[in-house]
XYZ file of C-alpha atoms in Angstrom:
686
model
C 112.014 58.731 -4.819
C 108.967 56.917 -6.221
C 108.486 53.278 -5.331
C 109.136 50.867 -8.212
C 106.138 48.574 -8.748
C 106.872 47.138 -12.218
C 108.421 43.724 -12.769
C 112.180 43.229 -12.624
C 114.344 40.409 -13.979
C 117.898 39.121 -13.947
C 118.921 37.610 -17.296
C 121.893 35.341 -16.621
C 124.818 34.501 -18.892
C 127.556 32.032 -17.947
C 130.584 31.999 -20.272
C 129.224 32.005 -23.810
C 125.707 30.724 -22.950
C 122.490 32.450 -22.014
C 121.184 30.149 -19.308
C 118.301 31.509 -17.253
C 115.892 34.306 -16.367
C 115.169 35.044 -12.712
C 112.166 37.120 -11.680
C 112.751 39.564 -8.813
C 109.856 39.910 -6.373
C 109.489 42.965 -4.110
C 109.968 42.065 -0.464
C 112.212 39.077 -1.272
C 115.988 39.329 -1.132
C 118.024 37.251 -3.597
C 121.510 35.871 -2.994
C 123.951 34.997 -5.786
C 126.749 32.482 -5.359
C 128.259 29.101 -6.075
C 126.551 27.252 -3.174
C 123.278 25.462 -3.998
C 121.537 27.276 -1.124
C 121.484 30.537 -3.116
C 118.474 31.615 -5.147
C 120.737 32.292 -8.166
C 123.443 29.638 -8.481
C 126.459 30.326 -10.730
C 128.664 27.384 -11.623
C 131.776 29.524 -11.819
C 134.999 28.771 -9.943
C 135.648 32.533 -9.599
C 132.332 32.990 -7.795
C 132.338 32.784 -3.995
C 129.939 30.419 -2.206
C 127.779 33.420 -1.232
C 128.958 36.214 -3.509
C 126.381 39.034 -3.693
C 122.854 39.993 -2.664
C 119.962 41.898 -4.318
C 117.283 43.500 -2.176
C 114.675 46.246 -2.316
C 115.654 49.461 -0.492
C 113.530 52.625 -0.612
C 111.558 51.256 -3.535
C 114.618 50.498 -5.670
C 116.584 47.290 -6.272
C 119.993 47.419 -4.648
C 123.100 45.258 -5.211
C 125.562 44.495 -2.401
C 128.841 42.563 -2.574
C 129.137 40.092 0.343
C 132.909 40.393 0.824
C 133.523 38.047 -2.091
C 137.033 36.902 -2.945
C 137.109 38.208 -6.552
C 134.651 41.084 -6.179
C 131.495 42.178 -8.008
C 131.477 44.583 -10.970
C 128.677 46.617 -12.535
C 129.952 47.341 -16.006
C 133.608 48.298 -15.350
C 133.038 49.566 -11.792
C 134.061 47.363 -8.868
C 131.588 47.606 -6.016
C 132.818 49.061 -2.740
C 129.360 49.952 -1.400
C 125.674 49.309 -2.181
C 124.740 49.982 -5.829
C 121.284 51.188 -6.932
C 120.487 49.193 -10.080
C 119.103 50.749 -13.260
C 117.563 48.883 -16.195
C 120.352 47.667 -18.484
C 123.005 47.422 -15.740
C 125.310 44.455 -16.369
C 126.509 42.642 -13.244
C 129.788 40.752 -13.744
C 130.769 37.933 -11.383
C 133.775 35.937 -12.614
C 132.989 34.767 -16.161
C 129.262 35.167 -15.578
C 127.165 38.179 -16.483
C 123.695 39.179 -15.313
C 121.662 41.988 -16.835
C 119.068 43.828 -14.710
C 115.941 44.775 -16.715
C 112.294 45.655 -16.176
C 111.311 44.199 -19.576
C 112.864 41.043 -21.002
C 113.120 42.589 -24.473
C 115.585 45.122 -23.046
C 118.092 42.343 -22.440
C 118.348 41.603 -26.152
C 117.880 45.137 -27.508
C 120.249 46.375 -30.221
C 120.700 49.563 -28.198
C 122.283 47.535 -25.399
C 125.741 47.671 -26.939
C 127.483 46.638 -23.796
C 125.509 43.431 -23.630
C 125.787 42.742 -27.332
C 129.563 43.054 -27.066
C 130.592 41.782 -23.651
C 133.811 42.986 -22.146
C 136.501 40.287 -22.347
C 138.076 39.331 -19.040
C 140.936 37.497 -20.660
C 139.493 34.028 -20.116
C 137.458 34.040 -23.329
C 138.411 35.168 -26.866
C 136.723 38.373 -27.884
C 135.901 36.898 -31.293
C 133.729 34.199 -29.668
C 131.804 36.777 -27.686
C 131.183 38.898 -30.739
C 130.037 35.914 -32.811
C 127.555 34.930 -30.130
C 126.271 38.493 -29.888
C 125.818 38.699 -33.618
C 123.854 35.447 -33.610
C 121.550 36.667 -30.844
C 120.841 39.892 -32.705
C 119.474 37.931 -35.712
C 116.550 36.478 -33.695
C 113.732 37.879 -31.668
C 114.051 37.162 -27.935
C 112.049 34.399 -26.249
C 108.658 35.936 -25.537
C 105.942 34.528 -23.292
C 102.800 35.375 -25.233
C 100.073 33.846 -23.059
C 99.627 32.814 -19.403
C 96.891 30.725 -17.771
C 96.353 30.090 -14.087
C 93.026 28.256 -14.524
C 91.261 26.488 -17.359
C 87.656 26.630 -18.539
C 87.614 22.891 -19.184
C 87.522 22.103 -15.467
C 84.848 24.728 -14.729
C 81.339 25.476 -15.970
C 81.511 26.309 -19.703
C 80.231 29.767 -20.751
C 76.738 29.819 -22.232
C 77.518 32.687 -24.591
C 80.111 31.553 -27.171
C 80.496 31.826 -30.877
C 79.417 28.741 -32.771
C 82.918 27.859 -34.007
C 84.413 28.425 -30.558
C 81.644 26.361 -28.968
C 82.346 23.480 -31.369
C 86.072 23.584 -30.563
C 85.426 23.730 -26.819
C 82.955 20.850 -27.046
C 85.420 18.693 -28.993
C 88.216 19.350 -26.523
C 85.928 18.805 -23.546
C 84.890 15.409 -24.951
C 88.543 14.480 -25.535
C 89.392 15.568 -21.973
C 86.557 13.460 -20.511
C 87.704 10.370 -22.402
C 91.323 11.047 -21.447
C 90.407 11.389 -17.747
C 88.903 7.871 -17.737
C 92.013 6.435 -19.413
C 94.303 8.235 -16.965
C 92.339 6.831 -14.042
C 92.947 3.270 -15.281
C 96.706 3.678 -15.819
C 98.591 1.139 -13.647
C 101.920 3.001 -13.483
C 103.291 6.547 -13.659
C 105.034 5.763 -16.957
C 101.839 4.462 -18.566
C 99.906 7.429 -17.203
C 102.398 9.858 -18.790
C 102.179 8.128 -22.191
C 98.366 8.179 -22.095
C 98.480 11.925 -21.366
C 100.876 12.593 -24.276
C 98.764 10.521 -26.701
C 95.670 12.519 -25.748
C 97.512 15.836 -26.109
C 98.935 14.982 -29.540
C 95.423 14.155 -30.770
C 94.112 17.584 -29.744
C 96.971 20.115 -29.576
C 98.932 21.300 -32.624
C 102.443 20.234 -31.591
C 104.985 17.722 -32.873
C 107.033 16.914 -29.736
C 106.582 16.867 -25.985
C 107.234 15.200 -22.654
C 105.877 14.732 -19.146
C 108.458 15.619 -16.481
C 108.017 15.051 -12.748
C 109.829 16.059 -9.592
C 111.048 13.277 -7.271
C 108.390 12.222 -4.722
C 110.705 13.125 -1.849
C 111.714 16.505 -3.297
C 112.162 19.288 -0.750
C 112.551 23.030 -1.241
C 111.755 25.279 -4.192
C 111.623 23.276 -7.457
C 113.921 24.125 -10.349
C 114.347 22.871 -13.892
C 117.335 20.758 -12.850
C 115.146 18.732 -10.479
C 112.821 17.515 -13.237
C 113.021 13.932 -14.506
C 111.565 12.922 -17.884
C 108.962 10.193 -17.335
C 107.789 9.892 -20.942
C 108.512 11.748 -24.197
C 107.198 11.552 -27.756
C 107.785 13.216 -31.129
C 106.095 12.930 -34.513
C 109.187 14.087 -36.467
C 112.514 12.425 -37.188
C 114.210 14.665 -34.624
C 114.620 13.479 -31.059
C 112.857 15.266 -28.221
C 114.852 18.020 -26.493
C 114.307 19.128 -22.933
C 112.598 22.407 -22.044
C 114.728 25.530 -21.586
C 115.774 25.955 -17.970
C 114.505 29.498 -17.446
C 111.089 28.654 -18.945
C 110.648 25.544 -16.761
C 111.774 27.405 -13.647
C 109.325 30.234 -14.400
C 106.399 27.794 -14.703
C 107.364 25.893 -11.540
C 107.903 29.063 -9.530
C 104.732 30.901 -10.601
C 102.428 27.878 -11.050
C 100.957 29.158 -14.330
C 100.865 27.604 -17.782
C 102.677 29.660 -20.430
C 102.913 29.685 -24.218
C 106.142 31.187 -25.574
C 107.741 31.865 -28.944
C 111.306 31.807 -30.246
C 112.918 29.711 -27.527
C 116.683 29.661 -28.185
C 119.412 27.472 -26.771
C 122.086 24.956 -27.634
C 120.030 22.061 -26.197
C 118.027 21.830 -29.431
C 114.337 22.402 -29.014
C 113.725 22.600 -32.715
C 115.419 23.011 -36.076
C 119.079 23.998 -36.276
C 120.091 26.698 -38.733
C 123.384 27.220 -40.513
C 124.779 29.152 -37.555
C 124.062 26.278 -35.118
C 121.158 27.895 -33.252
C 118.068 25.792 -32.483
C 114.704 27.409 -32.975
C 111.117 26.460 -32.155
C 108.139 28.432 -33.311
C 105.978 27.889 -30.218
C 106.270 26.183 -26.816
C 103.652 25.254 -24.181
C 104.611 24.561 -20.576
C 101.867 23.631 -18.102
C 102.447 22.876 -14.402
C 101.301 19.572 -12.949
C 100.141 20.869 -9.585
C 98.243 19.742 -6.543
C 97.102 22.918 -4.831
C 100.292 24.865 -4.166
C 102.447 21.746 -4.469
C 104.288 21.339 -7.780
C 104.561 17.768 -9.065
C 106.133 18.509 -12.444
C 105.169 19.936 -15.827
C 104.022 19.063 -19.339
C 106.260 20.428 -22.098
C 105.015 20.618 -25.712
C 106.520 22.396 -28.706
C 106.178 22.803 -32.434
C 108.955 23.251 -35.005
C 106.590 23.831 -37.945
C 105.302 27.372 -38.461
C 102.231 26.001 -40.240
C 101.330 23.796 -37.293
C 101.411 26.035 -34.238
C 99.321 25.778 -31.057
C 96.709 28.413 -30.297
C 95.639 29.913 -26.938
C 92.876 27.293 -26.678
C 95.532 24.585 -26.788
C 97.211 26.217 -23.789
C 93.962 25.919 -21.816
C 93.488 22.300 -22.870
C 97.072 21.420 -21.896
C 96.576 23.014 -18.478
C 93.356 21.017 -18.025
C 95.196 17.809 -18.926
C 98.006 18.718 -16.492
C 95.518 19.235 -13.663
C 93.849 15.915 -14.502
C 97.245 14.201 -14.588
C 97.944 15.633 -11.103
C 94.735 14.042 -9.756
C 95.574 10.727 -11.440
C 99.132 10.775 -10.036
C 97.793 11.501 -6.554
C 95.327 8.602 -6.807
C 98.042 6.284 -8.151
C 100.414 7.278 -5.353
C 97.690 6.635 -2.777
C 97.032 3.186 -4.272
C 100.748 2.405 -4.188
C 101.005 3.625 -0.582
C 98.023 1.501 0.429
C 99.530 -1.530 -1.315
C 102.910 -0.867 0.328
C 101.280 -0.433 3.736
C 99.285 -3.636 3.276
C 102.433 -5.530 2.260
C 104.327 -4.005 5.172
C 101.601 -5.000 7.638
C 101.517 -8.537 6.255
C 105.306 -8.824 6.419
C 105.294 -7.435 9.949
C 102.623 -9.926 11.016
C 104.642 -12.799 9.564
C 107.816 -11.499 11.219
C 106.126 -11.099 14.581
C 104.579 -14.547 14.369
C 107.991 -16.028 13.572
C 109.539 -14.173 16.505
C 106.786 -15.410 18.786
C 106.973 -18.942 17.457
C 103.309 -18.757 16.440
C 103.062 -19.453 12.729
C 99.281 -19.249 12.674
C 96.227 -19.161 14.868
C 95.199 -22.246 16.816
C 94.479 -24.839 14.133
C 91.306 -26.888 14.313
C 87.583 -26.612 13.702
C 86.292 -29.112 16.235
C 83.867 -28.223 19.005
C 86.723 -28.599 21.504
C 88.906 -26.013 19.721
C 85.997 -23.585 19.446
C 85.358 -23.995 23.181
C 89.042 -23.339 23.965
C 88.940 -20.206 21.785
C 85.976 -18.913 23.766
C 87.768 -19.635 27.036
C 90.841 -17.760 25.754
C 88.702 -14.706 24.987
C 87.180 -14.752 28.471
C 90.563 -15.218 30.150
C 92.118 -12.399 28.074
C 89.568 -9.912 29.393
C 90.705 -10.583 32.967
C 93.916 -9.859 34.863
C 93.564 -12.941 37.074
C 96.123 -15.735 37.295
C 95.495 -18.514 34.769
C 96.296 -22.229 35.011
C 96.547 -24.169 31.740
C 96.409 -27.949 32.059
C 97.028 -30.644 29.512
C 99.378 -33.397 28.413
C 102.797 -32.613 27.013
C 102.673 -31.445 23.399
C 99.045 -30.295 23.267
C 99.978 -26.599 22.793
C 99.720 -25.063 26.250
C 102.249 -22.345 25.383
C 100.292 -21.507 22.220
C 97.173 -21.009 24.353
C 99.131 -18.802 26.779
C 100.433 -16.625 23.924
C 96.913 -16.329 22.525
C 95.665 -15.123 25.927
C 98.469 -12.547 26.178
C 98.065 -11.152 22.649
C 94.303 -10.912 23.076
C 94.613 -8.999 26.339
C 95.331 -5.355 27.143
C 98.970 -6.312 27.797
C 99.568 -7.314 24.170
C 101.813 -4.293 23.503
C 104.165 -5.407 26.281
C 106.420 -8.440 26.561
C 105.516 -12.114 26.857
C 108.164 -14.064 28.828
C 108.211 -17.857 29.092
C 110.217 -19.975 31.572
C 110.305 -23.769 31.932
C 110.509 -24.680 35.619
C 111.578 -28.269 34.903
C 114.759 -27.282 33.062
C 116.596 -25.693 36.020
C 117.697 -26.554 39.520
C 116.132 -24.773 42.504
C 118.920 -22.181 42.834
C 119.101 -21.442 39.118
C 115.320 -21.223 38.865
C 115.271 -18.676 41.731
C 117.936 -16.673 39.912
C 115.952 -16.830 36.658
C 112.725 -15.760 38.361
C 113.961 -13.011 40.661
C 117.423 -12.169 39.255
C 120.656 -11.925 41.203
C 123.252 -9.389 42.228
C 126.905 -9.504 41.244
C 128.785 -11.948 43.475
C 125.627 -13.574 44.852
C 127.084 -17.012 44.056
C 129.935 -18.573 42.141
C 129.694 -17.499 38.517
C 127.544 -14.422 39.189
C 129.965 -12.003 37.547
C 127.373 -9.288 36.979
C 123.890 -8.283 38.034
C 121.047 -10.072 36.227
C 117.436 -8.997 35.801
C 114.963 -11.786 36.575
C 111.966 -12.860 34.514
C 109.577 -11.037 36.844
C 111.323 -7.712 36.222
C 111.679 -8.445 32.497
C 107.928 -9.128 32.233
C 106.863 -5.931 34.038
C 103.565 -4.656 32.551
C 103.435 -7.882 30.518
C 102.816 -11.607 30.981
C 105.015 -14.316 32.548
C 104.306 -17.929 31.629
C 105.736 -20.634 33.915
C 105.642 -23.991 32.163
C 105.779 -27.236 34.158
C 104.850 -25.409 37.380
C 104.426 -28.763 39.118
C 108.221 -29.256 39.020
C 108.896 -26.230 41.256
C 110.447 -27.092 44.611
C 108.446 -26.473 47.847
C 110.867 -23.772 49.092
C 110.603 -21.817 45.862
C 106.827 -22.298 45.827
C 106.613 -20.281 49.063
C 108.615 -17.376 47.594
C 106.603 -17.520 44.389
C 103.289 -17.460 46.292
C 104.371 -14.350 48.212
C 105.093 -12.505 44.961
C 101.743 -13.618 43.520
C 100.030 -12.123 46.549
C 101.434 -8.716 45.545
C 104.429 -8.518 47.876
C 107.801 -7.214 46.756
C 110.783 -9.501 46.194
C 114.547 -9.199 46.256
C 117.162 -10.388 43.834
C 119.311 -13.280 44.970
C 122.100 -11.745 47.045
C 120.358 -8.351 47.181
C 118.384 -6.400 49.757
C 116.508 -3.871 47.628
C 112.722 -4.586 47.427
C 111.352 -4.781 43.878
C 107.692 -4.628 42.861
C 106.407 -5.540 39.404
C 103.040 -5.612 37.647
C 103.020 -9.034 35.989
C 100.210 -11.364 34.973
C 101.193 -14.988 35.658
C 100.062 -17.894 33.491
C 101.061 -21.318 34.802
C 100.992 -24.552 32.826
C 101.415 -28.172 33.852
C 100.887 -31.715 32.594
C 100.725 -33.124 36.144
C 97.656 -33.877 38.240
C 98.151 -31.085 40.781
C 95.399 -32.423 43.042
C 97.394 -35.626 43.540
C 100.551 -33.573 44.040
C 98.797 -31.535 46.735
C 97.492 -34.710 48.409
C 101.005 -36.195 48.364
C 102.452 -33.029 49.918
C 104.623 -32.178 46.933
C 102.712 -29.031 45.957
C 101.404 -26.312 48.263
C 97.623 -26.300 48.446
C 97.531 -22.483 48.937
C 99.621 -21.980 45.792
C 97.358 -24.383 43.902
C 94.270 -22.339 44.764
C 96.115 -19.073 43.971
C 97.084 -20.318 40.516
C 93.700 -21.833 39.718
C 91.697 -18.602 39.659
C 91.021 -19.270 35.976
C 91.631 -22.601 34.287
C 91.812 -23.818 30.696
C 92.092 -27.568 30.071
C 93.563 -28.469 26.661
C 92.472 -32.019 25.741
C 94.909 -34.426 24.053
C 94.838 -34.839 20.294
C 93.282 -38.334 20.490
C 90.153 -36.782 22.042
C 89.628 -34.472 19.083
C 90.395 -36.711 16.067
C 88.472 -34.393 13.717
C 91.399 -31.924 14.002
C 94.104 -34.439 13.050
C 93.680 -34.121 9.289
C 93.457 -30.326 9.403
C 96.635 -30.121 11.484
C 98.418 -32.617 9.226
C 97.559 -30.583 6.105
C 98.718 -27.383 7.782
C 102.105 -28.845 8.749
C 102.428 -30.495 5.330
C 102.014 -27.184 3.475
C 104.357 -25.415 5.886
C 107.225 -27.903 5.515
C 106.681 -28.352 1.772
C 107.190 -24.593 1.284
C 110.269 -24.617 3.507
C 111.898 -27.560 1.736
C 110.673 -26.857 -1.802
C 109.566 -30.494 -2.280
C 107.061 -31.250 -5.064
C 104.891 -33.588 -2.998
C 101.169 -33.671 -3.796
C 99.812 -34.718 -0.394
C 98.841 -37.812 1.623
C 97.726 -41.101 0.158
C 94.355 -42.466 1.440
C 96.119 -45.198 3.401
C 98.420 -42.618 5.038
C 95.393 -40.531 6.046
C 93.767 -43.607 7.590
C 96.974 -44.366 9.497
C 97.085 -40.810 10.849
C 93.465 -40.948 11.968
C 93.748 -44.291 13.778
C 97.032 -43.600 15.598
C 96.701 -42.616 19.287
C 99.325 -39.781 19.188
C 100.916 -40.098 22.651
C 103.061 -37.032 21.856
C 99.988 -35.038 20.732
C 100.408 -32.084 18.334
C 104.182 -31.913 18.883
C 104.561 -35.525 17.711
C 102.262 -34.923 14.730
C 104.347 -31.930 13.656
C 107.610 -33.883 13.842
C 106.145 -36.901 12.030
C 104.909 -34.732 9.145
C 108.233 -32.853 8.912
C 110.159 -36.125 8.661
C 107.725 -37.515 6.070
C 108.050 -34.419 3.859
C 111.853 -34.533 4.003
C 112.263 -38.289 3.366
C 109.280 -39.045 1.092
C 110.473 -40.490 -2.235
C 107.208 -40.459 -4.154
C 104.564 -37.906 -5.119
C 102.411 -38.791 -2.111
C 103.211 -39.535 1.527
C 102.603 -43.232 2.211
C 102.172 -45.072 5.563
C 105.794 -46.205 5.331
C 106.911 -42.556 5.428
C 105.196 -42.027 8.786
C 107.503 -42.852 11.690
C 105.018 -43.741 14.459
C 105.950 -45.065 17.893
C 104.613 -47.851 20.112
C 104.692 -45.728 23.253
C 101.682 -45.850 25.545
C 99.604 -42.732 25.972
C 99.005 -41.153 29.353
C 95.756 -40.827 31.287
C 92.790 -42.873 30.175
C 94.767 -44.796 27.582
C 97.047 -46.319 30.224
C 94.050 -47.486 32.203
C 92.523 -49.121 29.142
C 95.760 -50.907 28.259
C 96.221 -52.007 31.910
C 92.724 -53.456 31.981
C 93.365 -55.223 28.674
C 96.611 -56.710 30.015
C 94.870 -58.148 33.160
C 91.794 -59.521 31.403
C 90.941 -63.184 31.995
C 87.843 -64.791 30.486
C 85.195 -65.900 33.024
C 81.486 -66.697 33.306
C 79.077 -63.861 33.870
C 77.808 -65.358 37.158
C 81.385 -65.496 38.469
C 81.888 -61.876 37.541
C 78.633 -60.915 39.300
C 79.590 -62.901 42.419
C 82.991 -61.166 42.681
C 81.487 -57.750 42.154
C 78.786 -58.165 44.824
C 81.370 -59.503 47.277
C 83.709 -56.535 46.650
C 80.873 -54.116 47.218
C 79.826 -55.813 50.498
C 83.402 -55.756 51.768
C 83.759 -52.092 50.732
C 80.759 -50.972 52.845
C 81.429 -53.340 55.740
C 78.637 -55.692 54.794
C 75.958 -53.016 55.110
C 73.317 -54.660 52.905
C 71.169 -51.526 52.495
C 74.138 -49.489 51.154
C 75.206 -52.387 48.957
C 71.728 -52.677 47.390
C 71.691 -48.910 46.754
C 75.126 -48.988 45.086
C 74.205 -52.009 42.945
C 70.836 -50.526 42.064
C 68.808 -53.537 43.158
C 66.222 -54.293 45.831
C 67.312 -55.473 49.318
C 65.388 -58.728 48.810
C 67.154 -59.320 45.512
C 70.524 -58.826 47.215
C 69.594 -61.374 49.929
C 68.673 -63.971 47.292
C 71.988 -63.426 45.449
C 73.977 -63.680 48.723
C 72.217 -66.969 49.433
C 72.651 -68.233 45.857
C 76.384 -67.445 45.751
C 76.851 -68.597 49.389
C 78.601 -65.308 50.191
C 77.895 -65.581 53.940
C 80.580 -68.240 54.093
C 83.179 -65.612 53.079
C 81.946 -62.964 55.491
C 84.798 -61.973 57.831
C 84.431 -62.463 61.542
C 84.136 -59.321 63.713
C 87.567 -57.702 64.169
C 89.053 -59.438 61.094
C 89.905 -57.969 57.716
C 87.868 -59.035 54.686
C 89.349 -61.700 52.431
C 91.197 -60.690 49.272
C 89.143 -59.691 46.234
C 87.844 -62.611 44.308
C 88.115 -65.048 47.179
C-alpha cells in the first residue's frame, strides 16, 4: 500500500451546525471526545469523555473506537475494530458528524449525497436536516485562497518591480512606518489595538475588523474559543461579528496569515440573505506572533463585492500584525518593569515598617555624616560593637543600620532590653529554657541567642545586666557553648552581638558593678551617638520629617511650623533627645487647631538634661558673686593643697613663674593657712 502524503481534514458538524475544520498531520494521533483535553472536542452528551482516536497506520488514516458508551459509526456501520478511512467517510458520534476528506471542497460536493442528506438518528427532524443541506448546496464552500508566512514589508524590498506595484508597495511601506511609531507610543493594549485598526482601515479594502488576543497566562495549544476581543471597528451600520472558529483555529495552529472567501455561519460575518445565511465576500486573518508563540490575531472582512482586499493587503495585514506583536511585547515589558518597581517599593516600605525603621538616619550635620561612616566601617566587620549615648538618641536605629549594611542582612535582627527583665527571666530570654525548668515553664523555649543564629543580637541597656549573668554572657561571647536553663545539652550559635547603653561603663567598672573583662570584650568597636542638643542643625530637619509623617497618618491639613515655633524648637535643650522630639511633634499635629503649629502646641518639659547640662545647671545654682582677687586667692590655695604645697608643681599647673607664685602667696598671706605637718589641709575657700 502506498503511503498517503496529501493533506487530510476532518470537517465537523454538531447537530444542525457546521462548526470547525481540523487538519490531520501525519505522525500525530488525534483523540475525539467530550473532555477538553482532546484535540477534537464535541459538546455532545452522547459522546464519551474520550470517545475515539485517529492515527496513521501503514500510511493510511485509521479510526479506532475507545470503548465508548454509545459507540462510533462510519456511515451506518458500527465500529467493532479499526477502520481504514477513505475520503468522504462520515463519522457519526452521537448527534455529531465528521467527514474525512483530502480536499475541503469534497465535504460540500453535490456528489456527497450522504453528507447532503444526513441520516436522522431520531433526535432531529429530517426536514431540518434537508433544509440545511439545501442551503449549503446553494453556496460555494469556504475557500482559503492565499497564505502568507512572511511579509515583504518587514524585509528588504525587491529592486525589480513594476511601476504600479512599486508605487503601491511604497505607499503601504510609508503607512506601516508611520503606524509603527504610533503603536510604539500607545499607553495601553486597548489603545494599541485601536491604532492598529485605524491604520489597517486606511490601507486595506475592508469594512469591519477586530484585534483579538489570547490571555497573557494562556497555556497549551490556542483555539478560537480562547480569543478575547480587545478592539473592534466597522464602517457599515452592521455590528462586527467574530471570526469563524475553524478559520481562527487554522491561523493559530499553523501561524500563517490567510485570505478566504465565502465564509458561512450563523454568527453573522456579513450580509444575511432571505434564507438566514450570513455571507462575506472576503476575509483576512493574520496571526499576532512572537516567534513560535501566538499572542492573538487580526481579523478583517469585507461584505461589499466591489470593495474586496487583494493579496497585497494580506501581506500588509501580516506586517501590521508582526509590528503589533513587537509593540505588545514592549508594552508588557514596560508594565512588568513598572509592576516590579512598585512591588520593590511596597516591599521596602513593608520591611521598614516591620523593622520599625521608617527611613534612613535623618540629619545632614557633620556629626550624622561621621556616624554614617562609622556604621559603614562597623558593618564590614564581625567584631562586637558597643553603641553609647543618652536615652532616645537612636541607638537601636544605628544597630539596625549596622546589621542591614553587613553580610548578615539576609538573616534575622533580634533586640532585647536587659533593663526590662529580672535576672532569671533575662537568662531565660537569652539562653532559653527547658520544659519544667521553673514554675511556669510549661514548654521548651528557644532563647534569643538561638533565634539570632547567623544574624545579629542587640542587647540594649547592657549596663543593667547583673554580675552573675555577665559572667555567663562573657563566656558565650568568647565562643563557648551554652545550655538552656534547666537543660544539659550544649548549644553553639554564630551570632554577632551589638550592645548599647546610656550609662558610663567606666564608672560602673570602677564601682565594681560591671565586669572589666566584659567591658573590654564588648568595646572592640564603639560608636558614640551624641545627644540632640549637640547637633542643633538636625533639629529642624527631624521636626519636618516627623511633621510630614504624622500629617499623612492623621490626614490633617496643617501647613507647617510658625517662625516662633521653629525658634522654640531650636532653643529647647531636648532632654529626651529624638524620642522626645518625635512625641512632641506627634502631639502638636494631633491637637493643633490652626493652619500652623504654634509654640503653645509644643508640650515641652522642664526636666534637666543629663551629662554636661547637669554640670552647667549645678554650677549656676552654686554661683555667688565675688571679687576677682578673692577668686584667684581661693584657686591658688586649692591648687597648693592639691599638690601638698609643692610650689614648683603648683606654678606649672597655674602656668606662671615660680617667683610670681611666691609673690602671690605673700600678697594673699597664704602661708598662714598652710597646714602643719601631719594635719589635713583646711576646707576649700578657708
